[in-house]
Short mmCIF file of C-alpha atoms in Angstrom, two decimals:
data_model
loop_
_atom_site.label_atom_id
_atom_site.label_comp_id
_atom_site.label_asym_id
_atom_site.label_seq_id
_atom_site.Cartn_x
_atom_site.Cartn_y
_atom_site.Cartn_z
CA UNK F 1 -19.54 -78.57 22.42
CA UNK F 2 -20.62 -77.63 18.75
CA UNK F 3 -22.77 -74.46 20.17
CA UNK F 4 -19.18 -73.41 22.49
CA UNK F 5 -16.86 -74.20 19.31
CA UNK F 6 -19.69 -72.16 17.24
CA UNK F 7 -19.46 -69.13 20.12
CA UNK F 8 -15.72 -68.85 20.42
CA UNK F 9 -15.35 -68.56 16.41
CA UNK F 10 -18.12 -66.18 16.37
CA UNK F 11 -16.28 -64.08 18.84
CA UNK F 12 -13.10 -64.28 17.17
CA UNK F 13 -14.77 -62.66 14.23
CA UNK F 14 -16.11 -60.17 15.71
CA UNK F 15 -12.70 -59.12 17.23
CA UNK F 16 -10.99 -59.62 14.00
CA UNK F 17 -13.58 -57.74 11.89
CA UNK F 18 -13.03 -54.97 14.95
CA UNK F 19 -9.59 -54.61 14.66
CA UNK F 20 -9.46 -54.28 10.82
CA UNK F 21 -11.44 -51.79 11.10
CA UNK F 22 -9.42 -49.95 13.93
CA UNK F 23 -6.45 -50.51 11.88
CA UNK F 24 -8.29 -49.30 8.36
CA UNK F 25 -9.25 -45.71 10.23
CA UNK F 26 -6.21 -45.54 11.66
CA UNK F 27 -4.20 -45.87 7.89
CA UNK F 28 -6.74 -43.72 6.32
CA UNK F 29 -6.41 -40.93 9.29
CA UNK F 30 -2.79 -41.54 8.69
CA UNK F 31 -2.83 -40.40 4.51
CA UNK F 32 -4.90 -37.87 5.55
CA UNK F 33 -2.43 -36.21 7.44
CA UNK F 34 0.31 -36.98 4.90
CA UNK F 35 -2.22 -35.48 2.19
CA UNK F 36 -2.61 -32.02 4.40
CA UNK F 37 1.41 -31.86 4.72
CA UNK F 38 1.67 -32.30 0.77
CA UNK F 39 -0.30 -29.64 0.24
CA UNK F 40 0.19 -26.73 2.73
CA UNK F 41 1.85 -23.75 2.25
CA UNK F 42 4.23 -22.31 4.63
CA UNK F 43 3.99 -18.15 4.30
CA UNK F 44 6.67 -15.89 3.89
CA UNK F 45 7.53 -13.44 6.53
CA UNK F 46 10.00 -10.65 6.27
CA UNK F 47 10.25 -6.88 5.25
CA UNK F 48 9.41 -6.06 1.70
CA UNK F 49 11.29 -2.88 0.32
CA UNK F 50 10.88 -0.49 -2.54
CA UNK F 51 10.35 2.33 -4.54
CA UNK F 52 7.90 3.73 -6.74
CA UNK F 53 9.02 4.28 -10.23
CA UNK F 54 6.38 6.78 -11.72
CA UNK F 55 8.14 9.52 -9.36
CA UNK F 56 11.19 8.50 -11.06
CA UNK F 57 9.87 8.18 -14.53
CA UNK F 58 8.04 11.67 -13.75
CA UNK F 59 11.63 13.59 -12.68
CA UNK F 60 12.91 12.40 -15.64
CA UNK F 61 10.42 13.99 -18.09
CA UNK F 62 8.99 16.53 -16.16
CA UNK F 63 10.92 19.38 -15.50
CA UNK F 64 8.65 21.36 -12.90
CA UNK F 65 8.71 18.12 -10.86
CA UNK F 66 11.65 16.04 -8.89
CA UNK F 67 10.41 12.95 -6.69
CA UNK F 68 11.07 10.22 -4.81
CA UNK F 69 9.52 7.81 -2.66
CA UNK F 70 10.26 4.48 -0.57
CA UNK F 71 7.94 2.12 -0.09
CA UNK F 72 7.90 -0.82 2.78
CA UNK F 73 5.48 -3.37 3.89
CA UNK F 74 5.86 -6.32 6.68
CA UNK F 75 3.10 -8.96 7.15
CA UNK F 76 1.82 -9.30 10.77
CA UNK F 77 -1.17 -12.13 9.95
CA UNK F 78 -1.99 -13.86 6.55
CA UNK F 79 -3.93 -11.27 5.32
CA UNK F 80 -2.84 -7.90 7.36
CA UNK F 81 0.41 -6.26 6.59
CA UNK F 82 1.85 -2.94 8.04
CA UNK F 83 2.64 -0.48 5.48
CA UNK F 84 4.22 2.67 4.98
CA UNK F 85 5.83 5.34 2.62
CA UNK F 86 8.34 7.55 3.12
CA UNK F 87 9.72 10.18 0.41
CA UNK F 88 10.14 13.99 -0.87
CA UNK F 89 8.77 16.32 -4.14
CA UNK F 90 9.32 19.44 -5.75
CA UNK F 91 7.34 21.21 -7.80
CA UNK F 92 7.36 24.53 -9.64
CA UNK F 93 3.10 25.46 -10.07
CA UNK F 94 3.41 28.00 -13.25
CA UNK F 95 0.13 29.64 -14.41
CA UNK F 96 -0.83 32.99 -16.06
CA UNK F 97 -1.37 34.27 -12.47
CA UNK F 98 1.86 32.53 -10.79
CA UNK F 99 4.97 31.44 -10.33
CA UNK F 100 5.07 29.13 -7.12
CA UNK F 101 8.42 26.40 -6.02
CA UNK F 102 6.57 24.10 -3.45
CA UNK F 103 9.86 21.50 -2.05
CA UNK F 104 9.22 18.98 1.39
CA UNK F 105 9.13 15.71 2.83
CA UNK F 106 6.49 13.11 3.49
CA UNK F 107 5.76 10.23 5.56
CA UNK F 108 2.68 7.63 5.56
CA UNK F 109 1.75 4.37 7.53
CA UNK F 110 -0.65 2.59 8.14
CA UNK F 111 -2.37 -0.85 6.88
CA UNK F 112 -3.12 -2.95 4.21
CA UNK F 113 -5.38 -6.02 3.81
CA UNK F 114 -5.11 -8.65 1.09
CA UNK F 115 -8.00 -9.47 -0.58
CA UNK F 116 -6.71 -11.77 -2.99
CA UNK F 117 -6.81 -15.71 -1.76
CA UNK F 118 -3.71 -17.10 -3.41
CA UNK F 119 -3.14 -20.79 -5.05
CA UNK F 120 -0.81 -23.04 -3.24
CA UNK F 121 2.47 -21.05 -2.71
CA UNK F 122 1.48 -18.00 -4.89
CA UNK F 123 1.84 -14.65 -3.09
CA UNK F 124 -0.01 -12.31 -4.96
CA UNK F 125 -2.30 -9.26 -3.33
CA UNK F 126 -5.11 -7.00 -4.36
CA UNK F 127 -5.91 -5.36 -1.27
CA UNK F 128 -7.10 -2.41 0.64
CA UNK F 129 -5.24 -0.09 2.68
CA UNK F 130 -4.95 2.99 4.91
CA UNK F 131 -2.41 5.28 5.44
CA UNK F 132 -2.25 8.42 7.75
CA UNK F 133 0.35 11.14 6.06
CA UNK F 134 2.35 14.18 7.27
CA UNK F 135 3.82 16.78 5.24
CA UNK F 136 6.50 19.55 6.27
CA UNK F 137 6.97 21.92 3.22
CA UNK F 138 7.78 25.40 2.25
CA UNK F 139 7.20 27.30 -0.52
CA UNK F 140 8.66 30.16 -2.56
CA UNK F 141 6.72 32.55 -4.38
CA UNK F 142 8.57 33.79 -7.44
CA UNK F 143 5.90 35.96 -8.83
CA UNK F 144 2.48 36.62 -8.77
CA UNK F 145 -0.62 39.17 -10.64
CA UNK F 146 -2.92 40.53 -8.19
CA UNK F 147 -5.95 41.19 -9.77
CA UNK F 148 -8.43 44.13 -8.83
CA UNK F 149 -11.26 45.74 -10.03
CA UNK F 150 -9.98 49.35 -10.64
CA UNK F 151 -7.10 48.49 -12.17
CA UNK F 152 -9.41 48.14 -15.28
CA UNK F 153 -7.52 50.75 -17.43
CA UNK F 154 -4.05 49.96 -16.30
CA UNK F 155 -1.48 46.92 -16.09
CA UNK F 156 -2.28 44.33 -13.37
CA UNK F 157 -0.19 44.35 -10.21
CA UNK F 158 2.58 42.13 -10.16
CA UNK F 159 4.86 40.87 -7.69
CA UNK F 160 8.54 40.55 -8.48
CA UNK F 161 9.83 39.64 -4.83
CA UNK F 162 10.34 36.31 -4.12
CA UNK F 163 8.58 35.80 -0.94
CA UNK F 164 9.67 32.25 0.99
CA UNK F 165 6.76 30.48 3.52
CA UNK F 166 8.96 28.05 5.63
CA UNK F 167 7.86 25.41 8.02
CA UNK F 168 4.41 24.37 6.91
CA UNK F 169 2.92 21.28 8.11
CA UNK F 170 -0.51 19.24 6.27
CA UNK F 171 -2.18 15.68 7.79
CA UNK F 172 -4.58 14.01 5.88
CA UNK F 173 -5.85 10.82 5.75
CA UNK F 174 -5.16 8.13 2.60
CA UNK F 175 -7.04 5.28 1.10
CA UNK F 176 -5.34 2.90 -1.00
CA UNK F 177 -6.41 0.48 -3.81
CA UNK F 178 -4.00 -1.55 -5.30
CA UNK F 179 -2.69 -5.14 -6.23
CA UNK F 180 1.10 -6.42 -6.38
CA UNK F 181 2.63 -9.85 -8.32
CA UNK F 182 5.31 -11.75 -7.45
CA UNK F 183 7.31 -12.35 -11.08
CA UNK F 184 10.59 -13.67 -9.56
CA UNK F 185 10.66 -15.06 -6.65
CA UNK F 186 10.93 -12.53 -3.39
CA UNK F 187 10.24 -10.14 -6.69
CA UNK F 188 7.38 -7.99 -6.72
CA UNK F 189 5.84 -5.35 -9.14
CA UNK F 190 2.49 -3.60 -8.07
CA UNK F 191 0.44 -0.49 -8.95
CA UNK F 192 -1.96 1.25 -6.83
CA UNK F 193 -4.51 4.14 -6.60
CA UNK F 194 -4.87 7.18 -3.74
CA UNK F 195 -7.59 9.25 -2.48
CA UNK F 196 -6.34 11.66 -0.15
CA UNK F 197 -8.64 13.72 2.73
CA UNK F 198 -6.97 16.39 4.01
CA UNK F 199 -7.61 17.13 7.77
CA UNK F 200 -5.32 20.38 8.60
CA UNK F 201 -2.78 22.48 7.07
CA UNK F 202 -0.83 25.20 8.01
CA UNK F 203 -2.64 28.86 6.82
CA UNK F 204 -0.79 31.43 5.68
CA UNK F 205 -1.93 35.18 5.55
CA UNK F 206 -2.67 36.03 1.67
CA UNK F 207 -1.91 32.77 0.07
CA UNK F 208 -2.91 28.68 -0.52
CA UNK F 209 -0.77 25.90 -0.66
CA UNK F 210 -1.11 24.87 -3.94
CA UNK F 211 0.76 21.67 -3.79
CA UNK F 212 1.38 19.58 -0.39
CA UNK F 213 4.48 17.36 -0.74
CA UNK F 214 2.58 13.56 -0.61
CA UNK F 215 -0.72 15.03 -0.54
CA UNK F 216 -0.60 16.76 -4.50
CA UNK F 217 -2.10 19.62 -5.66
CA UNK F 218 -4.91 21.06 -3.46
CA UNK F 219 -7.30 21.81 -6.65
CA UNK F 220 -8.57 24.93 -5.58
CA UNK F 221 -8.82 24.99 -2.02
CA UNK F 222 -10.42 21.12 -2.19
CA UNK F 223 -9.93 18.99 0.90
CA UNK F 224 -9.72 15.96 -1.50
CA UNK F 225 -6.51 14.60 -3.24
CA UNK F 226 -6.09 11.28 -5.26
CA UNK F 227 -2.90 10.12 -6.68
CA UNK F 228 -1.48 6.90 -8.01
CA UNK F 229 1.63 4.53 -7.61
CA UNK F 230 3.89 1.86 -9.67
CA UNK F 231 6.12 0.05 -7.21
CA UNK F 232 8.99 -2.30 -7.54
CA UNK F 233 9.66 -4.00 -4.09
CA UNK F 234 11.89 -7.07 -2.88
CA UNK F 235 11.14 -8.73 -0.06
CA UNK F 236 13.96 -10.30 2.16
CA UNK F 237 12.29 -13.09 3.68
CA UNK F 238 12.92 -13.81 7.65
CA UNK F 239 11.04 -16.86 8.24
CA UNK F 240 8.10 -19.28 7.03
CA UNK F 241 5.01 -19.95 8.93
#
């Protein structure tokens, strides 16, 4: 009877000692989860808009130069956004040798990719990005010196006729550098740099484009551009995820 008494109560342990420690995991799976819900973040999702204020700054003090550009990003993962630019620039090229108006508009999309791996609900970037750009463009030539070789002993040739080269067309492709803040909430400020490829242009007999809308100035018949940007965007959020 003793050894029976003795089994049962050693059973009854065992299934006791079992189910605390069922219901122990089970509590302790349970602030686990709660813990995970405190702390993650929901993303924001939506289209961020905005503008690049050195173009503006630059039209203001700059009088060979009038720009503007929009700026737009959407984010497709957690890290990957779709980007793009879209804007137009004049610009009067004066040298000893020239007098050259240069006036178009621009477009650029592509990618960028957040580097950056934010804190809780921060939503901060330094990333990298591609664009590919199109220019259409014309330019008037106001004046120009033609040098040559035997007009050593008398004045240089000039050209008084304005000359105008319409419907010009560039593609390059862009690589961007850059990082943006939130300061206010759904309000961003960011700066960024450009290097610029240029893959065709339109030729024209006699003459170079000396400045591509959204490309820059072609330094000399160079292939390579770089530029720079200081952007104010809001973004108007859609959803969370």
């Amino acid at each position: 009877m003793k050894m029976k008494h003795s089994l049962l109560y050693g059973i009854n342990l065992i299934v006791f000692f079992f189910v605390c420690t069922i219901n122990v995991q089970a509590q302790g799976e349970t602030a686990d989860k709660k813990t995970k819900d405190s702390t993650s973040v929901k993303l924001k999702y939506g289209l961020r808009v905005g503008a690049d204020i050195s173009k503006l700054v630059r039209t203001a003090i700059d009088d060979d130069y009038k720009g503007f550009e929009i700026v737009a990003d959407f984010r497709i993962k957690k890290r990957l956004y779709i980007a793009g630019e879209i804007g137009t620039e004049e610009k009067n090229t004066i040298t000893d040798y020239m007098n050259i108006s240069s006036q178009g508009s621009y477009l650029k999309a592509g990618v960028d990719y957040n580097m950056y791996e934010n804190w809780l609900d921060m939503d901060n970037m330094i990333y990298f990005g591609f664009r590919a750009g199109a220019s259409t463009f014309s330019h008037d030539l106001n004046s120009a010196t033609v040098y040559a070789t035997n007009q050593y002993w008398a004045p240089q040739l000039t050209l008084q006729e304005t000359k105008e080269f319409n419907g010009l067309l560039a593609f390059w492709g862009e690589i961007q550098l850059g990082l943006k803040a939130e300061v206010l909430t759904n309000l961003y400020i960011g700066v960024n740099l450009q290097l610029r490829f240029l893959a065709s242009e339109t030729a024209v007999d006699n003459f170079e484009n000396v400045y591509i809308p959204g490309f820059g100035k072609t330094y000399d018949s160079s292939r390579i551009g770089a530029g720079y940007g200081f952007i104010v965007s809001y973004r108007v959020p859609f959803f969370k995820k």
